[in-house]
Short mmCIF file of N, CA, C and O in Angstrom, two decimals:
data_model
loop_
_atom_site.label_atom_id
_atom_site.label_comp_id
_atom_site.label_asym_id
_atom_site.label_seq_id
_atom_site.Cartn_x
_atom_site.Cartn_y
_atom_site.Cartn_z
N LEU A 1 0.81 -1.20 0.00
CA LEU A 1 0.00 0.00 0.00
C LEU A 1 0.85 1.26 0.00
O LEU A 1 0.50 2.23 -0.63
N ARG A 2 1.94 1.22 0.71
CA ARG A 2 2.78 2.41 0.79
C ARG A 2 3.49 2.72 -0.52
O ARG A 2 3.90 3.84 -0.75
N GLU A 3 3.65 1.71 -1.36
CA GLU A 3 4.36 1.88 -2.62
C GLU A 3 3.42 2.13 -3.79
O GLU A 3 3.87 2.26 -4.92
N GLY A 4 2.15 2.15 -3.55
CA GLY A 4 1.18 2.38 -4.61
C GLY A 4 0.74 1.07 -5.26
O GLY A 4 1.06 -0.01 -4.80
N VAL A 5 -0.02 1.18 -6.33
CA VAL A 5 -0.56 0.03 -7.04
C VAL A 5 0.47 -0.52 -8.00
O VAL A 5 1.06 0.22 -8.78
N SER A 6 0.69 -1.80 -7.94
CA SER A 6 1.57 -2.47 -8.89
C SER A 6 0.70 -2.97 -10.05
O SER A 6 -0.09 -3.89 -9.89
N GLU A 7 0.85 -2.33 -11.18
CA GLU A 7 0.05 -2.70 -12.35
C GLU A 7 0.28 -4.17 -12.73
O GLU A 7 -0.65 -4.88 -13.09
N GLU A 8 1.51 -4.62 -12.63
CA GLU A 8 1.84 -6.01 -12.95
C GLU A 8 1.11 -6.97 -12.01
O GLU A 8 0.50 -7.95 -12.45
N ARG A 9 1.14 -6.69 -10.72
CA ARG A 9 0.48 -7.55 -9.73
C ARG A 9 -1.04 -7.51 -9.92
O ARG A 9 -1.72 -8.51 -9.81
N ARG A 10 -1.57 -6.32 -10.21
CA ARG A 10 -3.01 -6.17 -10.43
C ARG A 10 -3.46 -7.02 -11.62
O ARG A 10 -4.45 -7.75 -11.53
N ARG A 11 -2.72 -6.97 -12.69
CA ARG A 11 -3.08 -7.78 -13.88
C ARG A 11 -2.97 -9.28 -13.59
O ARG A 11 -3.77 -10.07 -14.05
N GLU A 12 -1.96 -9.66 -12.82
CA GLU A 12 -1.80 -11.07 -12.43
C GLU A 12 -3.00 -11.55 -11.63
O GLU A 12 -3.56 -12.61 -11.91
N LEU A 13 -3.42 -10.75 -10.65
CA LEU A 13 -4.59 -11.13 -9.84
C LEU A 13 -5.86 -11.18 -10.67
O LEU A 13 -6.68 -12.08 -10.52
N MET A 14 -6.04 -10.22 -11.57
CA MET A 14 -7.21 -10.22 -12.44
C MET A 14 -7.23 -11.47 -13.31
O MET A 14 -8.29 -12.08 -13.51
N GLY A 15 -6.08 -11.84 -13.83
CA GLY A 15 -6.00 -13.03 -14.68
C GLY A 15 -6.34 -14.29 -13.91
O GLY A 15 -7.05 -15.16 -14.41
N ARG A 16 -5.84 -14.39 -12.68
CA ARG A 16 -6.15 -15.57 -11.86
C ARG A 16 -7.63 -15.62 -11.52
O ARG A 16 -8.24 -16.68 -11.53
N TYR A 17 -8.23 -14.48 -11.24
CA TYR A 17 -9.66 -14.45 -10.90
C TYR A 17 -10.50 -14.84 -12.11
O TYR A 17 -11.46 -15.60 -11.99
N SER A 18 -10.15 -14.34 -13.27
CA SER A 18 -10.92 -14.61 -14.49
C SER A 18 -10.74 -16.04 -15.00
O SER A 18 -11.61 -16.57 -15.68
N ALA A 19 -9.62 -16.67 -14.68
CA ALA A 19 -9.31 -17.98 -15.24
C ALA A 19 -9.98 -19.13 -14.50
O ALA A 19 -10.08 -20.23 -15.03
N GLU A 20 -10.47 -18.90 -13.31
CA GLU A 20 -11.01 -19.98 -12.48
C GLU A 20 -12.41 -19.62 -11.98
O GLU A 20 -12.62 -18.54 -11.46
N ARG A 21 -13.34 -20.52 -12.15
CA ARG A 21 -14.71 -20.28 -11.67
C ARG A 21 -14.73 -20.28 -10.14
O ARG A 21 -14.08 -21.11 -9.50
N SER A 22 -15.48 -19.37 -9.56
CA SER A 22 -15.60 -19.30 -8.10
C SER A 22 -16.38 -20.49 -7.58
O SER A 22 -17.30 -20.99 -8.22
N ARG A 23 -16.00 -20.94 -6.37
CA ARG A 23 -16.71 -22.05 -5.74
C ARG A 23 -16.49 -21.98 -4.24
O ARG A 23 -15.56 -21.33 -3.77
N GLY A 24 -17.34 -22.67 -3.51
CA GLY A 24 -17.19 -22.75 -2.06
C GLY A 24 -16.05 -23.66 -1.68
O GLY A 24 -15.57 -24.45 -2.49
N GLU A 25 -15.61 -23.55 -0.44
CA GLU A 25 -14.51 -24.39 0.04
C GLU A 25 -14.83 -25.87 -0.12
O GLU A 25 -13.94 -26.68 -0.33
N ARG A 26 -16.09 -26.23 0.01
CA ARG A 26 -16.50 -27.63 -0.12
C ARG A 26 -17.10 -27.94 -1.48
O ARG A 26 -17.70 -28.99 -1.67
N GLY A 27 -16.98 -27.02 -2.41
CA GLY A 27 -17.58 -27.21 -3.73
C GLY A 27 -19.02 -26.71 -3.73
O GLY A 27 -19.57 -26.37 -2.70
N CYS A 28 -19.61 -26.66 -4.89
CA CYS A 28 -20.97 -26.12 -5.01
C CYS A 28 -21.97 -27.16 -5.49
O CYS A 28 -23.14 -26.84 -5.69
N GLY A 29 -21.54 -28.39 -5.68
CA GLY A 29 -22.43 -29.43 -6.18
C GLY A 29 -23.65 -29.59 -5.29
O GLY A 29 -23.53 -29.80 -4.10
N GLY A 30 -24.81 -29.44 -5.86
CA GLY A 30 -26.05 -29.62 -5.13
C GLY A 30 -26.47 -28.42 -4.30
O GLY A 30 -27.51 -28.45 -3.65
N CYS A 31 -25.69 -27.36 -4.28
CA CYS A 31 -26.05 -26.18 -3.48
C CYS A 31 -27.18 -25.42 -4.19
O CYS A 31 -27.07 -25.09 -5.37
N PRO A 32 -28.26 -25.12 -3.47
CA PRO A 32 -29.37 -24.40 -4.10
C PRO A 32 -29.01 -22.96 -4.46
O PRO A 32 -29.72 -22.32 -5.22
N CYS A 33 -27.92 -22.46 -3.93
CA CYS A 33 -27.51 -21.07 -4.19
C CYS A 33 -26.43 -20.97 -5.27
O CYS A 33 -25.94 -19.86 -5.54
N ALA A 34 -26.08 -22.07 -5.87
CA ALA A 34 -24.95 -22.09 -6.81
C ALA A 34 -25.09 -21.04 -7.91
O ALA A 34 -24.11 -20.44 -8.32
N GLU A 35 -26.28 -20.79 -8.39
CA GLU A 35 -26.49 -19.82 -9.46
C GLU A 35 -26.78 -18.42 -8.94
O GLU A 35 -26.87 -17.48 -9.71
N LEU A 36 -26.91 -18.26 -7.62
CA LEU A 36 -27.27 -16.97 -7.05
C LEU A 36 -26.10 -16.21 -6.45
O LEU A 36 -26.06 -14.99 -6.49
N CYS A 37 -25.15 -16.90 -5.86
CA CYS A 37 -24.14 -16.22 -5.05
C CYS A 37 -23.12 -15.47 -5.89
O CYS A 37 -22.52 -14.52 -5.41
N ASP A 38 -22.88 -15.89 -7.10
CA ASP A 38 -22.00 -15.19 -8.04
C ASP A 38 -20.57 -15.04 -7.54
O ASP A 38 -19.88 -14.10 -7.86
N GLY A 39 -20.11 -15.95 -6.72
CA GLY A 39 -18.71 -15.95 -6.32
C GLY A 39 -18.34 -15.08 -5.15
O GLY A 39 -17.18 -15.02 -4.77
N GLY A 40 -19.30 -14.40 -4.57
CA GLY A 40 -18.99 -13.57 -3.42
C GLY A 40 -18.08 -12.41 -3.77
O GLY A 40 -17.97 -12.00 -4.92
N CYS A 41 -17.40 -11.90 -2.78
CA CYS A 41 -16.48 -10.78 -2.94
C CYS A 41 -15.05 -11.30 -3.04
O CYS A 41 -14.59 -11.99 -2.12
N ALA A 42 -14.37 -10.99 -4.10
CA ALA A 42 -13.01 -11.49 -4.31
C ALA A 42 -12.08 -11.10 -3.17
O ALA A 42 -11.26 -11.90 -2.72
N ALA A 43 -12.20 -9.88 -2.67
CA ALA A 43 -11.32 -9.44 -1.57
C ALA A 43 -11.59 -10.23 -0.30
O ALA A 43 -10.66 -10.68 0.38
N ASN A 44 -12.87 -10.42 0.03
CA ASN A 44 -13.21 -11.22 1.22
C ASN A 44 -12.77 -12.66 1.05
O ASN A 44 -12.28 -13.28 1.99
N ASN A 45 -12.97 -13.20 -0.15
CA ASN A 45 -12.53 -14.58 -0.41
C ASN A 45 -11.04 -14.71 -0.14
O ASN A 45 -10.59 -15.66 0.51
N TYR A 46 -10.26 -13.76 -0.64
CA TYR A 46 -8.81 -13.82 -0.50
C TYR A 46 -8.39 -13.73 0.97
O TYR A 46 -7.54 -14.48 1.43
N LEU A 47 -9.02 -12.82 1.71
CA LEU A 47 -8.67 -12.67 3.12
C LEU A 47 -9.04 -13.91 3.93
O LEU A 47 -8.32 -14.29 4.85
N ALA A 48 -10.15 -14.55 3.60
CA ALA A 48 -10.62 -15.70 4.38
C ALA A 48 -9.98 -17.02 3.97
O ALA A 48 -9.76 -17.89 4.81
N THR A 49 -9.69 -17.18 2.67
CA THR A 49 -9.23 -18.48 2.18
C THR A 49 -7.86 -18.44 1.52
O THR A 49 -7.30 -19.49 1.21
N GLY A 50 -7.36 -17.24 1.24
CA GLY A 50 -6.09 -17.12 0.54
C GLY A 50 -6.21 -17.28 -0.97
O GLY A 50 -5.22 -17.26 -1.68
N ARG A 51 -7.44 -17.43 -1.46
CA ARG A 51 -7.69 -17.59 -2.90
C ARG A 51 -8.82 -16.65 -3.30
O ARG A 51 -9.80 -16.49 -2.58
N LEU A 52 -8.71 -16.03 -4.45
CA LEU A 52 -9.73 -15.09 -4.91
C LEU A 52 -11.05 -15.78 -5.23
O LEU A 52 -12.12 -15.21 -5.05
N ASN A 53 -10.98 -17.01 -5.73
CA ASN A 53 -12.16 -17.70 -6.24
C ASN A 53 -12.74 -18.73 -5.29
O ASN A 53 -13.65 -19.46 -5.67
N ILE A 54 -12.22 -18.84 -4.09
CA ILE A 54 -12.75 -19.82 -3.14
C ILE A 54 -13.50 -19.08 -2.03
O ILE A 54 -12.92 -18.30 -1.28
N LEU A 55 -14.79 -19.33 -1.96
CA LEU A 55 -15.62 -18.68 -0.96
C LEU A 55 -15.47 -19.38 0.38
O LEU A 55 -15.45 -20.61 0.43
N PRO A 56 -15.42 -18.63 1.48
CA PRO A 56 -15.37 -19.26 2.80
C PRO A 56 -16.70 -19.93 3.11
O PRO A 56 -17.77 -19.47 2.68
N GLU A 57 -16.66 -21.01 3.85
CA GLU A 57 -17.87 -21.77 4.17
C GLU A 57 -18.92 -20.90 4.87
O GLU A 57 -20.11 -21.07 4.65
N VAL A 58 -18.49 -19.94 5.67
CA VAL A 58 -19.45 -19.08 6.38
C VAL A 58 -20.30 -18.29 5.37
O VAL A 58 -21.48 -18.07 5.59
N TYR A 59 -19.72 -17.88 4.26
CA TYR A 59 -20.47 -17.18 3.23
C TYR A 59 -21.52 -18.11 2.62
O TYR A 59 -22.67 -17.73 2.40
N CYS A 60 -21.12 -19.35 2.36
CA CYS A 60 -22.05 -20.32 1.79
C CYS A 60 -23.21 -20.59 2.74
O CYS A 60 -24.37 -20.63 2.31
N ARG A 61 -22.92 -20.75 4.02
CA ARG A 61 -24.00 -20.97 5.00
C ARG A 61 -24.93 -19.77 5.04
O ARG A 61 -26.15 -19.92 5.09
N TRP A 62 -24.37 -18.57 5.02
CA TRP A 62 -25.17 -17.36 5.05
C TRP A 62 -26.09 -17.28 3.82
O TRP A 62 -27.26 -16.95 3.94
N MET A 63 -25.57 -17.61 2.65
CA MET A 63 -26.38 -17.58 1.44
C MET A 63 -27.53 -18.58 1.51
O MET A 63 -28.66 -18.28 1.11
N ARG A 64 -27.26 -19.79 2.05
CA ARG A 64 -28.33 -20.79 2.16
C ARG A 64 -29.40 -20.32 3.15
O ARG A 64 -30.60 -20.49 2.90
N LEU A 65 -28.99 -19.71 4.26
CA LEU A 65 -29.96 -19.18 5.22
C LEU A 65 -30.79 -18.06 4.59
O LEU A 65 -32.01 -17.99 4.79
N LEU A 66 -30.15 -17.19 3.85
CA LEU A 66 -30.84 -16.10 3.19
C LEU A 66 -31.86 -16.62 2.18
O LEU A 66 -32.99 -16.13 2.10
N LEU A 67 -31.48 -17.64 1.42
CA LEU A 67 -32.40 -18.22 0.44
C LEU A 67 -33.61 -18.84 1.14
O LEU A 67 -34.75 -18.64 0.72
N ARG A 68 -33.38 -19.58 2.23
CA ARG A 68 -34.51 -20.17 2.96
C ARG A 68 -35.43 -19.09 3.52
O ARG A 68 -36.66 -19.23 3.47
N ALA A 69 -34.87 -18.01 4.03
CA ALA A 69 -35.69 -16.91 4.55
C ALA A 69 -36.52 -16.28 3.43
O ALA A 69 -37.70 -15.99 3.61
N ALA A 70 -35.90 -16.08 2.27
CA ALA A 70 -36.63 -15.50 1.14
C ALA A 70 -37.76 -16.43 0.68
O ALA A 70 -38.85 -15.96 0.33
N GLU A 71 -37.52 -17.74 0.71
CA GLU A 71 -38.57 -18.69 0.33
C GLU A 71 -39.73 -18.63 1.32
O GLU A 71 -40.89 -18.70 0.93
N ARG A 72 -39.42 -18.50 2.62
CA ARG A 72 -40.50 -18.39 3.63
C ARG A 72 -41.32 -17.13 3.41
O ARG A 72 -42.55 -17.14 3.49
N VAL A 73 -40.66 -16.01 3.14
CA VAL A 73 -41.36 -14.75 2.89
C VAL A 73 -42.27 -14.90 1.67
O VAL A 73 -43.43 -14.47 1.71
N ARG A 74 -41.76 -15.50 0.62
CA ARG A 74 -42.57 -15.69 -0.59
C ARG A 74 -43.79 -16.55 -0.30
O ARG A 74 -44.91 -16.23 -0.71
N ARG A 75 -43.61 -17.64 0.46
CA ARG A 75 -44.74 -18.50 0.80
C ARG A 75 -45.77 -17.73 1.63
O ARG A 75 -46.98 -17.83 1.41
N ASP A 76 -45.29 -16.94 2.59
CA ASP A 76 -46.20 -16.16 3.43
C ASP A 76 -46.97 -15.13 2.61
O ASP A 76 -48.14 -14.88 2.87
N MET A 77 -46.32 -14.54 1.63
CA MET A 77 -46.99 -13.54 0.81
C MET A 77 -47.99 -14.18 -0.14
O MET A 77 -49.01 -13.57 -0.46
N ASP A 78 -47.70 -15.40 -0.57
CA ASP A 78 -48.62 -16.12 -1.46
C ASP A 78 -49.84 -16.61 -0.69
O ASP A 78 -50.87 -16.87 -1.27
N GLY A 79 -49.64 -16.78 0.61
CA GLY A 79 -50.55 -17.19 1.59
C GLY A 79 -51.68 -18.00 1.43
O GLY A 79 -52.66 -18.35 1.70
#
């Protein structure tokens, strides 16, 4: 940070992020949120897992809870 942005490092990180599909630490097979979460936040992923494209399990759990809550709200509104 003190030395400014390294254009070379930035391009390297962008290339690594673009080259690999994001997934949860345990994979996304069978996850009902697989098409919704969109890979989370690359910065948070990196801080939590050391990889830009690997989502921490806590994010995956949060997304599943959020989806279940949204489904309950929809059912209640359909009533």
